[in-house]
mmCIF file of C-alpha atoms in Angstrom:
data_model
loop_
_atom_site.group_PDB
_atom_site.id
_atom_site.type_symbol
_atom_site.label_atom_id
_atom_site.label_comp_id
_atom_site.label_asym_id
_atom_site.label_seq_id
_atom_site.Cartn_x
_atom_site.Cartn_y
_atom_site.Cartn_z
ATOM 1 C CA ARG A 1 85.176 83.580 98.922
ATOM 2 C CA PHE A 2 87.889 80.925 99.225
ATOM 3 C CA ASN A 3 89.879 80.166 102.363
ATOM 4 C CA ALA A 4 92.896 78.270 100.977
ATOM 5 C CA PRO A 5 94.777 81.481 100.030
ATOM 6 C CA LEU A 6 94.215 82.752 103.590
ATOM 7 C CA VAL A 7 95.875 79.646 105.045
ATOM 8 C CA ASP A 8 98.975 80.231 102.936
ATOM 9 C CA ILE A 9 99.150 83.864 104.087
ATOM 10 C CA ALA A 10 98.544 82.930 107.742
ATOM 11 C CA LEU A 11 101.333 80.351 107.667
ATOM 12 C CA GLN A 12 103.689 82.883 106.073
ATOM 13 C CA LEU A 13 102.879 85.376 108.846
ATOM 14 C CA ILE A 14 103.362 82.744 111.545
ATOM 15 C CA SER A 15 106.719 81.753 110.041
ATOM 16 C CA ARG A 16 107.735 85.417 110.560
ATOM 17 C CA ASN A 17 106.598 85.254 114.209
ATOM 18 C CA ILE A 18 103.446 87.277 113.505
ATOM 19 C CA ARG A 19 100.362 85.826 115.185
ATOM 20 C CA ALA A 20 97.585 85.112 112.701
ATOM 21 C CA GLN A 21 94.050 83.772 112.832
ATOM 22 C CA ILE A 22 91.447 83.051 110.187
ATOM 23 C CA ARG A 23 87.869 84.051 110.986
ATOM 24 C CA GLY A 24 85.559 81.047 111.003
ATOM 25 C CA ARG A 25 85.434 78.422 113.726
ATOM 26 C CA SER A 26 82.917 76.469 111.627
ATOM 27 C CA ILE A 27 85.489 76.274 108.834
ATOM 28 C CA GLY A 28 87.975 74.742 111.257
ATOM 29 C CA ASP A 29 85.407 72.256 112.540
ATOM 30 C CA GLY A 30 84.610 71.200 108.968
ATOM 31 C CA LEU A 31 88.302 70.778 108.148
ATOM 32 C CA LEU A 32 88.848 68.631 111.238
ATOM 33 C CA LYS A 33 85.925 66.409 110.188
ATOM 34 C CA LEU A 34 87.344 66.167 106.668
ATOM 35 C CA LEU A 35 90.771 65.234 108.013
ATOM 36 C CA ASP A 36 89.159 62.523 110.182
ATOM 37 C CA LYS A 37 87.233 61.217 107.164
ATOM 38 C CA LEU A 38 90.388 61.142 105.051
ATOM 39 C CA GLN A 39 92.203 59.194 107.745
ATOM 40 C CA ASN A 40 89.423 56.819 108.811
ATOM 41 C CA GLU A 41 87.644 56.121 105.516
ATOM 42 C CA HIS A 42 90.463 56.570 103.010
ATOM 43 C CA GLY A 43 93.580 55.597 104.969
ATOM 44 C CA ILE A 44 95.325 58.940 104.596
ATOM 45 C CA THR A 45 98.148 58.994 107.149
ATOM 46 C CA ASN A 46 100.594 61.544 105.702
ATOM 47 C CA TYR A 47 101.205 64.018 102.890
ATOM 48 C CA SER A 48 102.385 61.327 100.488
ATOM 49 C CA SER A 49 99.229 59.215 100.880
ATOM 50 C CA PHE A 50 97.145 62.397 100.548
ATOM 51 C CA LEU A 51 98.831 63.290 97.249
ATOM 52 C CA GLY A 52 98.321 59.768 95.937
ATOM 53 C CA SER A 53 94.587 59.725 96.628
ATOM 54 C CA TYR A 54 93.196 63.236 96.712
ATOM 55 C CA ARG A 55 92.051 63.470 93.084
ATOM 56 C CA SER A 56 89.934 60.318 93.298
ATOM 57 C CA ILE A 57 88.563 61.306 96.723
ATOM 58 C CA VAL A 58 87.651 64.808 95.507
ATOM 59 C CA ALA A 59 85.930 63.321 92.452
ATOM 60 C CA GLU A 60 83.993 60.930 94.699
ATOM 61 C CA MET A 61 82.976 63.670 97.140
ATOM 62 C CA CYS A 62 81.918 66.039 94.335
ATOM 63 C CA GLN A 63 79.563 63.529 92.709
ATOM 64 C CA ASN A 64 75.990 64.841 92.525
ATOM 65 C CA LYS A 65 76.905 68.127 94.244
ATOM 66 C CA SER A 66 76.034 71.651 93.105
ATOM 67 C CA ALA A 67 78.723 73.757 91.444
ATOM 68 C CA GLU A 68 79.049 75.905 94.596
ATOM 69 C CA ARG A 69 79.434 72.867 96.860
ATOM 70 C CA LYS A 70 82.083 71.433 94.510
ATOM 71 C CA LYS A 71 84.061 74.700 94.813
ATOM 72 C CA ASP A 72 83.864 74.457 98.611
ATOM 73 C CA ILE A 73 85.075 70.845 98.577
ATOM 74 C CA VAL A 74 88.033 71.721 96.341
ATOM 75 C CA ASP A 75 88.860 74.736 98.568
ATOM 76 C CA ASN A 76 88.874 72.497 101.662
ATOM 77 C CA PHE A 77 91.213 70.044 99.942
ATOM 78 C CA ARG A 78 93.531 72.908 99.006
ATOM 79 C CA ILE A 79 93.635 73.940 102.673
ATOM 80 C CA ILE A 80 94.446 70.372 103.775
ATOM 81 C CA HIS A 81 97.137 70.267 101.061
ATOM 82 C CA VAL A 82 98.789 73.454 102.384
ATOM 83 C CA LEU A 83 98.686 72.210 105.986
ATOM 84 C CA LEU A 84 100.032 68.735 105.237
ATOM 85 C CA ARG A 85 102.793 70.222 103.097
ATOM 86 C CA GLN A 86 103.974 72.094 106.236
ATOM 87 C CA SER A 87 104.393 68.878 108.254
ATOM 88 C CA PRO A 88 104.216 65.947 105.811
ATOM 89 C CA ASP A 89 104.240 63.113 108.360
ATOM 90 C CA ASN A 90 102.129 64.559 111.140
ATOM 91 C CA LEU A 91 98.323 64.651 110.905
ATOM 92 C CA ASP A 92 98.110 65.679 114.561
ATOM 93 C CA ARG A 93 100.137 68.793 113.828
ATOM 94 C CA ALA A 94 97.762 69.626 110.963
ATOM 95 C CA ARG A 95 94.843 69.212 113.392
ATOM 96 C CA SER A 96 96.538 71.455 115.937
ATOM 97 C CA THR A 97 97.211 74.098 113.289
ATOM 98 C CA ILE A 98 93.574 74.009 112.169
ATOM 99 C CA SER A 99 92.375 74.421 115.759
ATOM 100 C CA SER A 100 94.657 77.387 116.398
ATOM 101 C CA LEU A 101 94.173 79.106 113.021
ATOM 102 C CA PHE A 102 90.406 79.033 112.643
ATOM 103 C CA SER A 103 88.496 80.974 115.250
ATOM 104 C CA ASP A 104 85.815 83.580 115.754
ATOM 105 C CA ASP A 105 87.426 84.703 119.014
ATOM 106 C CA THR A 106 89.960 87.119 117.613
ATOM 107 C CA ASN A 107 92.993 88.043 119.624
ATOM 108 C CA SER A 108 93.824 91.762 119.466
ATOM 109 C CA SER A 109 97.509 90.961 118.959
ATOM 110 C CA SER A 110 96.830 88.730 115.946
ATOM 111 C CA ALA A 111 96.458 89.528 112.293
ATOM 112 C CA VAL A 112 92.907 88.416 111.515
ATOM 113 C CA LEU A 113 92.327 87.043 108.034
ATOM 114 C CA SER A 114 88.859 86.683 106.607
ATOM 115 C CA THR A 115 86.944 86.366 103.384
ATOM 116 C CA ILE A 116 84.736 89.350 102.630
ATOM 117 C CA HIS A 117 81.688 87.140 103.139
ATOM 118 C CA ARG A 118 82.711 86.327 106.725
ATOM 119 C CA PHE A 119 83.389 89.993 107.514
ATOM 120 C CA LYS A 120 79.913 91.313 106.677
ATOM 121 C CA GLY A 121 78.533 93.330 109.566
ATOM 122 C CA LEU A 122 81.950 93.686 111.215
ATOM 123 C CA GLU A 123 84.525 96.463 111.198
ATOM 124 C CA ASP A 124 88.042 97.255 112.358
ATOM 125 C CA SER A 125 90.291 100.299 112.484
ATOM 126 C CA HIS A 126 92.601 99.141 109.672
ATOM 127 C CA ILE A 127 91.537 96.783 106.920
ATOM 128 C CA ILE A 128 93.911 95.402 104.305
ATOM 129 C CA TRP A 129 91.982 94.088 101.319
ATOM 130 C CA LEU A 130 93.982 91.533 99.348
ATOM 131 C CA ARG A 131 92.281 91.685 95.995
ATOM 132 C CA ALA A 132 92.115 88.460 94.044
ATOM 133 C CA ASP A 133 92.144 88.328 90.256
ATOM 134 C CA GLY A 134 88.514 87.198 90.167
ATOM 135 C CA ASP A 135 86.964 89.973 92.261
ATOM 136 C CA ASN A 136 86.544 92.581 89.563
ATOM 137 C CA GLY A 137 83.499 91.338 87.672
ATOM 138 C CA PRO A 138 80.453 93.483 86.950
ATOM 139 C CA GLU A 139 77.974 91.017 88.499
ATOM 140 C CA GLN A 140 75.831 92.437 91.314
ATOM 141 C CA SER A 141 77.246 89.966 93.858
ATOM 142 C CA GLU A 142 80.786 91.156 93.078
ATOM 143 C CA ILE A 143 79.710 94.799 93.331
ATOM 144 C CA ASN A 144 78.152 94.011 96.721
ATOM 145 C CA CYS A 145 81.355 92.289 97.896
ATOM 146 C CA ARG A 146 83.463 95.276 96.851
ATOM 147 C CA TYR A 147 81.112 97.557 98.781
ATOM 148 C CA VAL A 148 81.412 95.384 101.906
ATOM 149 C CA ALA A 149 85.218 95.290 101.585
ATOM 150 C CA CYS A 150 85.470 99.053 101.212
ATOM 151 C CA THR A 151 83.171 99.921 104.118
ATOM 152 C CA ARG A 152 84.626 97.749 106.921
ATOM 153 C CA ALA A 153 87.507 100.096 107.854
ATOM 154 C CA LYS A 154 86.913 102.701 110.584
ATOM 155 C CA ASP A 155 90.168 104.588 109.991
ATOM 156 C CA ARG A 156 92.197 103.186 107.108
ATOM 157 C CA LEU A 157 91.651 100.900 104.123
ATOM 158 C CA THR A 158 94.653 99.529 102.239
ATOM 159 C CA ILE A 159 94.003 97.768 98.940
ATOM 160 C CA VAL A 160 96.673 95.345 97.719
ATOM 161 C CA ARG A 161 96.388 94.149 94.142
ATOM 162 C CA PRO A 162 98.183 91.101 92.743
ATOM 163 C CA LYS A 163 101.184 91.619 90.485
ATOM 164 C CA GLN A 164 100.387 91.499 86.809
ATOM 165 C CA GLN A 165 101.552 88.146 85.540
ATOM 166 C CA GLU A 166 103.582 88.041 82.373
ATOM 167 C CA ASP A 167 102.528 85.688 79.577
#
């Protein structure tokens, strides 16, 4: 459901010279608008100013919002955090990265990352499902998501589970 972990993975792939895209042009458009708002309305010009202000800005933006909308706002801020951490003094580079990462026009030579929700109705020959810790609940919506994840592969489905964390 959340996109911030996908950004981290995409940037890791890119750092290894593996082309990567994240499905969702509308996500990219929303992130660009958020970055503009942070710069124009809140004076964010670099990673340092982002770190100094993001908690108060998130709190302000989450006021009077539904629980789901609050989760989306926090996820968007996590994405901006990951991107600004990559180039701490360059908002234009963050914008460029957003524009190149988020797309619905997938390139056949790119690894395409997507949430299960964005992949409904689509398929591919090989799907790698990166299971998150929170996707194993018995709720009907989680059962539906698991079904979607397991039925998108035409030829091969690979399921990757997170390492068990020690206490």
